[in-house]
Short mmCIF file of C-alpha atoms in Angstrom, two decimals:
data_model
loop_
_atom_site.label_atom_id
_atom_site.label_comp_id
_atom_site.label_asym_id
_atom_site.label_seq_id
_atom_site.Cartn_x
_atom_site.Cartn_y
_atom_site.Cartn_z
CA UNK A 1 10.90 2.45 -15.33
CA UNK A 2 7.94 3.58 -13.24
CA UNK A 3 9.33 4.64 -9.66
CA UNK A 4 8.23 6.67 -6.63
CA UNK A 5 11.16 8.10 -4.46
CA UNK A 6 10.32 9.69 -0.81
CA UNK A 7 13.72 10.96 -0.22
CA UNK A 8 13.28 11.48 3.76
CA UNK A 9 13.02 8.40 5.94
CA UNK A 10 11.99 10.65 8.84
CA UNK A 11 10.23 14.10 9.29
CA UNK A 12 10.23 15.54 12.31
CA UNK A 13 8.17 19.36 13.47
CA UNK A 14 6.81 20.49 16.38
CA UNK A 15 3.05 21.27 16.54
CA UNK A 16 1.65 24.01 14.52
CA UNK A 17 5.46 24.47 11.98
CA UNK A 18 4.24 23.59 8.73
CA UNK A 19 4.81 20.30 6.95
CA UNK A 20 5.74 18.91 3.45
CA UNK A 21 6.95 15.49 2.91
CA UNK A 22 8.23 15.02 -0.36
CA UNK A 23 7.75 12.61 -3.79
CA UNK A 24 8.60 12.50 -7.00
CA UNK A 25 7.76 10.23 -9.79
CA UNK A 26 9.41 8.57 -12.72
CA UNK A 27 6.61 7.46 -15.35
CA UNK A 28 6.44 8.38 -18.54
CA UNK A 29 2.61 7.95 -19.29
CA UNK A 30 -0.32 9.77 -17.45
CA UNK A 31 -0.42 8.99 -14.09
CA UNK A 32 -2.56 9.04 -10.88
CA UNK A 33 -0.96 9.70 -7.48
CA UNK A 34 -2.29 9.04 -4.67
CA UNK A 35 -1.22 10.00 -0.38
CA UNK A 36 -1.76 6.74 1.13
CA UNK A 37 -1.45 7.25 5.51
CA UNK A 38 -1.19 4.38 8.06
CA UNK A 39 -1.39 5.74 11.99
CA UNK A 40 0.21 3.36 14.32
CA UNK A 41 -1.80 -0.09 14.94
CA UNK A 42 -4.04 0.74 11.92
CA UNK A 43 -4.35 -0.48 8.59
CA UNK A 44 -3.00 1.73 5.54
CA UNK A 45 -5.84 3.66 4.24
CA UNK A 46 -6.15 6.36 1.36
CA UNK A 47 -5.15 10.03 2.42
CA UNK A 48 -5.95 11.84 -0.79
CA UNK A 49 -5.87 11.34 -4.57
CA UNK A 50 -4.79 14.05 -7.29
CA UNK A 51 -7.66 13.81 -9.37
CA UNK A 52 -9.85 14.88 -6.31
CA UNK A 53 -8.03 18.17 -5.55
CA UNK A 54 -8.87 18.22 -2.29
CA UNK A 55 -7.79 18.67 0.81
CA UNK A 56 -8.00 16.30 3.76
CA UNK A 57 -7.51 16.61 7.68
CA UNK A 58 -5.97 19.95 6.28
CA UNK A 59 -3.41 18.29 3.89
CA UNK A 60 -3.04 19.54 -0.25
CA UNK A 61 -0.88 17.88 -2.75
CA UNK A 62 -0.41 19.31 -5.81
CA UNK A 63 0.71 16.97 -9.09
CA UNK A 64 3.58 18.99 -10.91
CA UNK A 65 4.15 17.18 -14.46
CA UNK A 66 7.17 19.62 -15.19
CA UNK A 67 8.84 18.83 -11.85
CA UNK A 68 7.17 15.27 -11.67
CA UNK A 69 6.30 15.67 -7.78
CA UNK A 70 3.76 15.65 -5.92
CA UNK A 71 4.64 16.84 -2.44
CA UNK A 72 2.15 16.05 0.33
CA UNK A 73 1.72 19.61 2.52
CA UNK A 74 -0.04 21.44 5.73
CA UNK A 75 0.38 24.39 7.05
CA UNK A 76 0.31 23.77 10.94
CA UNK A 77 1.10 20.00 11.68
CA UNK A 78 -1.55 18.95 14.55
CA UNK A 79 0.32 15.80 17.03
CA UNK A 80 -2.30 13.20 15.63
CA UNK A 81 -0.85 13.95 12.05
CA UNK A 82 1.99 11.80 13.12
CA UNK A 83 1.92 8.40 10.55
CA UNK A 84 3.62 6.98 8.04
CA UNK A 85 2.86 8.15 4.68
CA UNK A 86 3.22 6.74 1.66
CA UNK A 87 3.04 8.01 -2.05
CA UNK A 88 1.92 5.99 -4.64
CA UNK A 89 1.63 6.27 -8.38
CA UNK A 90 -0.90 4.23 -10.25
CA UNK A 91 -0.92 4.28 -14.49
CA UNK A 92 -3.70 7.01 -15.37
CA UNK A 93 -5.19 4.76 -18.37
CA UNK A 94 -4.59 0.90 -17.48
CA UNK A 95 -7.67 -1.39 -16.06
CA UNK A 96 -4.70 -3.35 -13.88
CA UNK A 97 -5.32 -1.06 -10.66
CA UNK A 98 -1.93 -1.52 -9.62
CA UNK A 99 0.14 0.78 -7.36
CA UNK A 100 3.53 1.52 -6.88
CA UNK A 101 5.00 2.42 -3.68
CA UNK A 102 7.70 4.71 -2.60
CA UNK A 103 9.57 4.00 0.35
CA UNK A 104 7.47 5.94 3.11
CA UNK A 105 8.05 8.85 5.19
CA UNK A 106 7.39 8.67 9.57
CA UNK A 107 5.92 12.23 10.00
CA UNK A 108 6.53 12.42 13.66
CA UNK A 109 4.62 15.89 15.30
CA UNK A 110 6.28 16.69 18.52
CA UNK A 111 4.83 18.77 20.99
CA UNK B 1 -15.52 1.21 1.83
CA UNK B 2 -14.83 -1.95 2.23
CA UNK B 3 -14.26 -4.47 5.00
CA UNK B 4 -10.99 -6.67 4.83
CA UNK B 5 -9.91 -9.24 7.32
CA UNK B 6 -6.83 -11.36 7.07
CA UNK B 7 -6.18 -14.64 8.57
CA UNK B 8 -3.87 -15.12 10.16
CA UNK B 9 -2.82 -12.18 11.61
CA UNK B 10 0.79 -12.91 12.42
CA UNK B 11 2.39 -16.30 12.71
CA UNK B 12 5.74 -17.64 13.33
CA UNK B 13 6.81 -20.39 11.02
CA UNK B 14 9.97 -22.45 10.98
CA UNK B 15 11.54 -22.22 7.82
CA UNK B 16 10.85 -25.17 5.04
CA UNK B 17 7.17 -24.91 5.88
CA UNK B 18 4.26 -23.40 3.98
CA UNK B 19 1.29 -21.07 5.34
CA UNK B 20 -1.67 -19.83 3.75
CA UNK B 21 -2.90 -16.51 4.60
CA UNK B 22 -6.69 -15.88 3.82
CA UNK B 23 -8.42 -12.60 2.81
CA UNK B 24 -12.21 -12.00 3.02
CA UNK B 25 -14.41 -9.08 2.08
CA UNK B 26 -17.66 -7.63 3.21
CA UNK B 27 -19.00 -7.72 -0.13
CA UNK B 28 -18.27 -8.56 -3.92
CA UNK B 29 -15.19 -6.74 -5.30
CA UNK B 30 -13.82 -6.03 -8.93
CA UNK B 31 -9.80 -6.49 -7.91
CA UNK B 32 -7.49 -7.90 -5.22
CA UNK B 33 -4.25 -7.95 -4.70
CA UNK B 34 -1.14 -9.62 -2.93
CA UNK B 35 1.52 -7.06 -1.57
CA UNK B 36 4.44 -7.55 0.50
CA UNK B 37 6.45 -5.18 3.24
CA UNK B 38 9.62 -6.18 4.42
CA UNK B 39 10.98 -5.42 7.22
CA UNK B 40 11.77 -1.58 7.14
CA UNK B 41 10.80 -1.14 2.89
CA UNK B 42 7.57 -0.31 1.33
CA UNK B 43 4.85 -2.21 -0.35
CA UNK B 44 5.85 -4.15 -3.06
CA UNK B 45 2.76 -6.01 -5.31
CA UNK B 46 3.25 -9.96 -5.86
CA UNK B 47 0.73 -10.62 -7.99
CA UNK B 48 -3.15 -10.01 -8.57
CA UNK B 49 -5.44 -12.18 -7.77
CA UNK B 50 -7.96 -13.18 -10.83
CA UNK B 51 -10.98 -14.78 -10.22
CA UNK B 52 -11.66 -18.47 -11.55
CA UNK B 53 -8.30 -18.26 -13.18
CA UNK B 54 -4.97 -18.13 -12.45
CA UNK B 55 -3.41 -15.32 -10.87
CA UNK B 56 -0.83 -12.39 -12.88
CA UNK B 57 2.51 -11.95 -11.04
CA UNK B 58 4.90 -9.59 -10.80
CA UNK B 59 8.35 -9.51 -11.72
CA UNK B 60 10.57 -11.50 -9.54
CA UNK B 61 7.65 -13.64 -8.02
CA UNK B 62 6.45 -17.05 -9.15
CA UNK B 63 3.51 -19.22 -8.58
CA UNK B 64 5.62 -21.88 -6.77
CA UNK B 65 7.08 -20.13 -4.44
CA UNK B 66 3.28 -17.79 -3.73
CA UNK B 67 0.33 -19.74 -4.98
CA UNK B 68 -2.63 -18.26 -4.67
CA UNK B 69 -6.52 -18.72 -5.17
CA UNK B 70 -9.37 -16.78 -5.79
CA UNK B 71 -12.34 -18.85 -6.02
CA UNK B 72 -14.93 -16.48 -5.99
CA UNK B 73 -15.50 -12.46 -5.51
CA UNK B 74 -14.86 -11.96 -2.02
CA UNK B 75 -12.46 -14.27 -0.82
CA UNK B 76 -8.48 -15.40 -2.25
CA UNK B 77 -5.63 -16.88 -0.28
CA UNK B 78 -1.88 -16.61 -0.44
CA UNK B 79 0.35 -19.31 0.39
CA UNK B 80 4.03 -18.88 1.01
CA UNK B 81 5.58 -21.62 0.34
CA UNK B 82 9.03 -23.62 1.62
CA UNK B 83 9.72 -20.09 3.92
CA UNK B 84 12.88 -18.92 4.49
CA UNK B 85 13.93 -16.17 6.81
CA UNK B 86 14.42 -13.80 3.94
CA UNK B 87 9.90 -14.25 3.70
CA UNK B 88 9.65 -12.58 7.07
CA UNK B 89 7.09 -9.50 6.12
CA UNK B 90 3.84 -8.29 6.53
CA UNK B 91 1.51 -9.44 3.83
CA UNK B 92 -1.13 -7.35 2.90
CA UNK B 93 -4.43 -8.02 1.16
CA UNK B 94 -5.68 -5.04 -1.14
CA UNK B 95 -9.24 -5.01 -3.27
CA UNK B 96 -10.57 -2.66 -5.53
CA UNK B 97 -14.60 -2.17 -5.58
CA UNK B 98 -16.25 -1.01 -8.53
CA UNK B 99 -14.28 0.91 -11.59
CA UNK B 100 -10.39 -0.56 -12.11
CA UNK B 101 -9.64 3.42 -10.97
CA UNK B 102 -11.18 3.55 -7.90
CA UNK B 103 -10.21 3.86 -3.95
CA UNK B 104 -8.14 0.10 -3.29
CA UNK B 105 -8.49 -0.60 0.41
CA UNK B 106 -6.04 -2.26 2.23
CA UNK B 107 -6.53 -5.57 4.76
CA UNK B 108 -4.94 -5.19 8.43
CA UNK B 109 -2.19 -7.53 7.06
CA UNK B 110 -0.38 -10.21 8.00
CA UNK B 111 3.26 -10.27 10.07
CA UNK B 112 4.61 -13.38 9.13
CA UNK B 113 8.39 -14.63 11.22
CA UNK B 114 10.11 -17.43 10.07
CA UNK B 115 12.76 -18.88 12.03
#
Protein backbone atom coordinates (compact mmCIF):
# COMPACT_ATOMS: atom_id res chain seq x y z
CA UNK A 1 0.00 0.00 0.00
CA UNK A 2 1.25 3.48 -0.89
CA UNK A 3 2.12 5.34 2.52
CA UNK A 4 4.13 8.35 3.73
CA UNK A 5 5.31 8.14 7.46
CA UNK A 6 6.85 11.47 9.23
CA UNK A 7 7.88 9.75 12.31
CA UNK A 8 8.31 13.10 14.52
CA UNK A 9 5.20 15.00 15.50
CA UNK A 10 7.42 17.86 16.70
CA UNK A 11 10.96 19.26 15.85
CA UNK A 12 12.31 21.57 17.86
CA UNK A 13 16.22 23.70 17.26
CA UNK A 14 17.35 26.79 18.13
CA UNK A 15 18.36 29.28 15.38
CA UNK A 16 21.24 28.56 13.21
CA UNK A 17 21.53 24.17 14.57
CA UNK A 18 20.82 22.45 11.51
CA UNK A 19 17.56 20.77 10.61
CA UNK A 20 16.21 17.50 9.02
CA UNK A 21 12.74 16.38 9.38
CA UNK A 22 12.28 13.04 8.26
CA UNK A 23 10.00 10.74 5.55
CA UNK A 24 9.93 7.72 4.17
CA UNK A 25 7.80 6.13 1.60
CA UNK A 26 6.12 2.86 0.91
CA UNK A 27 5.27 2.62 -2.99
CA UNK A 28 6.29 0.24 -5.08
CA UNK A 29 6.12 2.09 -8.54
CA UNK A 30 8.07 5.35 -9.50
CA UNK A 31 7.20 8.02 -7.51
CA UNK A 32 7.29 11.85 -7.12
CA UNK A 33 7.76 13.46 -3.69
CA UNK A 34 7.10 16.49 -2.98
CA UNK A 35 7.87 19.11 0.63
CA UNK A 36 4.60 20.68 0.94
CA UNK A 37 4.97 23.86 4.00
CA UNK A 38 2.02 25.72 5.61
CA UNK A 39 3.27 28.86 8.05
CA UNK A 40 0.74 29.69 10.59
CA UNK A 41 -2.60 31.51 9.21
CA UNK A 42 -1.54 30.58 5.63
CA UNK A 43 -2.64 28.22 3.19
CA UNK A 44 -0.43 24.97 2.44
CA UNK A 45 1.70 25.73 -0.44
CA UNK A 46 4.50 23.64 -2.32
CA UNK A 47 8.07 23.76 -0.63
CA UNK A 48 10.01 21.76 -3.16
CA UNK A 49 9.62 18.79 -5.53
CA UNK A 50 12.33 15.95 -6.24
CA UNK A 51 12.33 16.16 -9.78
CA UNK A 52 13.45 19.90 -9.46
CA UNK A 53 16.60 19.28 -7.36
CA UNK A 54 16.60 22.33 -5.93
CA UNK A 55 16.90 24.04 -3.11
CA UNK A 56 14.46 26.50 -1.56
CA UNK A 57 14.64 29.21 1.32
CA UNK A 58 17.91 27.09 1.84
CA UNK A 59 16.15 23.65 2.19
CA UNK A 60 17.50 20.19 -0.06
CA UNK A 61 15.78 16.92 -0.09
CA UNK A 62 17.26 14.23 -1.56
CA UNK A 63 14.95 11.02 -2.94
CA UNK A 64 16.83 7.76 -1.74
CA UNK A 65 15.10 4.69 -3.67
CA UNK A 66 17.35 2.17 -1.64
CA UNK A 67 16.37 3.71 1.71
CA UNK A 68 12.92 4.96 0.30
CA UNK A 69 13.26 8.52 2.11
CA UNK A 70 13.35 11.56 1.34
CA UNK A 71 14.38 13.68 4.30
CA UNK A 72 13.67 17.41 4.08
CA UNK A 73 17.19 19.32 5.37
CA UNK A 74 19.03 22.88 6.17
CA UNK A 75 21.91 23.58 7.53
CA UNK A 76 21.19 26.65 9.90
CA UNK A 77 17.36 26.78 10.72
CA UNK A 78 16.40 30.70 10.42
CA UNK A 79 13.06 31.49 13.22
CA UNK A 80 10.68 32.12 10.14
CA UNK A 81 11.43 28.42 9.05
CA UNK A 82 9.08 27.49 11.77
CA UNK A 83 5.77 25.60 9.86
CA UNK A 84 4.31 22.61 9.48
CA UNK A 85 5.62 20.48 6.85
CA UNK A 86 4.27 17.93 5.12
CA UNK A 87 5.67 15.16 2.72
CA UNK A 88 3.80 13.90 0.08
CA UNK A 89 4.19 11.19 -2.49
CA UNK A 90 2.38 11.38 -5.77
CA UNK A 91 2.54 8.11 -8.46
CA UNK A 92 5.47 9.14 -10.98
CA UNK A 93 3.40 7.81 -14.18
CA UNK A 94 -0.51 8.18 -13.41
CA UNK A 95 -2.64 11.27 -15.04
CA UNK A 96 -4.84 11.11 -11.50
CA UNK A 97 -2.61 13.96 -9.79
CA UNK A 98 -3.31 12.62 -6.55
CA UNK A 99 -1.21 13.02 -3.36
CA UNK A 100 -0.70 11.23 -0.40
CA UNK A 101 0.01 12.76 2.83
CA UNK A 102 2.09 11.84 5.74
CA UNK A 103 1.19 12.94 9.00
CA UNK A 104 3.17 16.37 9.26
CA UNK A 105 5.98 17.56 11.22
CA UNK A 106 5.71 21.37 13.47
CA UNK A 107 9.35 22.57 12.85
CA UNK A 108 9.40 25.02 15.65
CA UNK A 109 12.93 27.44 15.45
CA UNK A 110 13.53 28.85 18.83
CA UNK A 111 15.62 31.65 19.41
CA UNK B 1 -0.06 30.04 -9.59
CA UNK B 2 -3.27 29.96 -9.02
CA UNK B 3 -5.90 31.79 -6.99
CA UNK B 4 -8.29 29.63 -4.72
CA UNK B 5 -10.99 30.92 -2.49
CA UNK B 6 -13.30 28.81 -0.41
CA UNK B 7 -16.65 29.62 0.82
CA UNK B 8 -17.32 29.40 3.58
CA UNK B 9 -14.50 29.80 5.50
CA UNK B 10 -15.47 28.15 8.74
CA UNK B 11 -18.97 27.42 9.94
CA UNK B 12 -20.54 25.80 12.82
CA UNK B 13 -23.28 23.39 12.00
CA UNK B 14 -25.53 21.39 14.28
CA UNK B 15 -25.32 17.95 13.50
CA UNK B 16 -28.13 16.29 11.01
CA UNK B 17 -27.66 19.26 8.72
CA UNK B 18 -25.92 19.61 5.37
CA UNK B 19 -23.45 22.50 4.11
CA UNK B 20 -21.98 23.13 0.90
CA UNK B 21 -18.61 24.51 0.71
CA UNK B 22 -17.72 26.29 -2.67
CA UNK B 23 -14.31 26.55 -4.42
CA UNK B 24 -13.48 29.10 -7.17
CA UNK B 25 -10.40 29.71 -9.27
CA UNK B 26 -8.78 32.62 -10.96
CA UNK B 27 -8.70 30.89 -14.11
CA UNK B 28 -9.47 27.51 -16.01
CA UNK B 29 -7.81 24.46 -14.38
CA UNK B 30 -7.08 20.77 -15.57
CA UNK B 31 -7.82 19.02 -11.86
CA UNK B 32 -9.45 19.66 -8.47
CA UNK B 33 -9.73 18.02 -5.65
CA UNK B 34 -11.63 17.44 -2.24
CA UNK B 35 -9.29 16.76 0.85
CA UNK B 36 -10.02 16.52 4.38
CA UNK B 37 -7.86 17.32 7.81
CA UNK B 38 -9.10 16.24 10.94
CA UNK B 39 -8.50 17.54 13.81
CA UNK B 40 -4.72 16.91 14.63
CA UNK B 41 -4.09 14.23 11.22
CA UNK B 42 -3.02 15.05 7.80
CA UNK B 43 -4.69 15.51 4.51
CA UNK B 44 -6.62 12.82 3.43
CA UNK B 45 -8.22 13.07 -0.50
CA UNK B 46 -12.17 12.40 -0.73
CA UNK B 47 -12.61 12.36 -4.07
CA UNK B 48 -11.74 14.37 -7.39
CA UNK B 49 -13.78 16.46 -8.79
CA UNK B 50 -14.53 15.71 -12.74
CA UNK B 51 -15.95 18.13 -14.80
CA UNK B 52 -19.55 17.60 -16.41
CA UNK B 53 -19.51 14.21 -14.83
CA UNK B 54 -19.61 12.66 -11.79
CA UNK B 55 -16.95 12.84 -9.40
CA UNK B 56 -14.13 9.59 -8.49
CA UNK B 57 -13.96 8.90 -4.72
CA UNK B 58 -11.76 7.52 -2.57
CA UNK B 59 -11.88 4.63 -0.49
CA UNK B 60 -14.07 4.94 2.48
CA UNK B 61 -16.06 8.01 1.04
CA UNK B 62 -19.35 7.96 -0.83
CA UNK B 63 -21.35 10.30 -2.88
CA UNK B 64 -24.19 10.41 -0.28
CA UNK B 65 -22.59 11.25 2.44
CA UNK B 66 -20.04 14.16 0.11
CA UNK B 67 -21.76 15.11 -3.08
CA UNK B 68 -20.11 17.20 -5.07
CA UNK B 69 -20.31 19.28 -8.42
CA UNK B 70 -18.18 20.57 -10.88
CA UNK B 71 -20.05 22.32 -13.45
CA UNK B 72 -17.52 23.94 -15.27
CA UNK B 73 -13.49 24.59 -15.14
CA UNK B 74 -13.12 26.89 -12.40
CA UNK B 75 -15.62 26.33 -9.94
CA UNK B 76 -16.95 22.72 -7.85
CA UNK B 77 -18.67 22.47 -4.51
CA UNK B 78 -18.63 19.96 -1.70
CA UNK B 79 -21.49 19.24 0.36
CA UNK B 80 -21.31 17.38 3.62
CA UNK B 81 -24.12 15.92 4.21
CA UNK B 82 -26.37 14.77 7.55
CA UNK B 83 -22.96 16.05 9.77
CA UNK B 84 -22.01 14.47 12.65
CA UNK B 85 -19.40 15.54 15.11
CA UNK B 86 -16.99 12.98 13.83
CA UNK B 87 -17.14 15.66 10.16
CA UNK B 88 -15.56 18.39 12.21
CA UNK B 89 -12.29 19.23 9.85
CA UNK B 90 -10.90 21.58 7.68
CA UNK B 91 -11.82 20.99 4.10
CA UNK B 92 -9.53 21.90 1.61
CA UNK B 93 -9.95 22.66 -2.08
CA UNK B 94 -6.83 21.62 -4.30
CA UNK B 95 -6.52 22.23 -8.40
CA UNK B 96 -4.02 21.28 -10.69
CA UNK B 97 -3.28 23.79 -13.80
CA UNK B 98 -1.93 22.53 -16.86
CA UNK B 99 -0.06 18.88 -17.15
CA UNK B 100 -1.75 16.03 -14.58
CA UNK B 101 2.14 16.38 -13.02
CA UNK B 102 2.28 19.72 -12.25
CA UNK B 103 2.41 22.16 -8.97
CA UNK B 104 -1.48 21.42 -7.22
CA UNK B 105 -2.27 24.52 -5.19
CA UNK B 106 -4.14 24.40 -2.26
CA UNK B 107 -7.48 26.73 -1.25
CA UNK B 108 -7.30 28.56 2.32
CA UNK B 109 -9.76 25.80 3.42
CA UNK B 110 -12.58 25.43 5.23
CA UNK B 111 -12.93 24.72 9.34
CA UNK B 112 -16.10 23.19 9.58
CA UNK B 113 -17.64 22.44 13.74
CA UNK B 114 -20.51 20.51 14.15
CA UNK B 115 -22.18 20.37 17.33
Amino acid sequence: AQRVTQPEKLLSVFKGAPVELKCNYSYSGSPELFWYVQYSRQRLQLLLRHISRESIKGFTADLNKGETSFHLKKPFAQEEDSAMYYCALRHGSSNTGKLIFGQGTTLQVKP
Amino acid sequence: SAVISQKPSRDICQRGTSLTIQCQVDSQVTMMFWYRQQPGQSLTLIATANQGSEATYESGFVIDKFPISRPNLTFSTLTVSNMSPEDSSIYLCSVVRGHTTSEQYFGPGTRLTVT
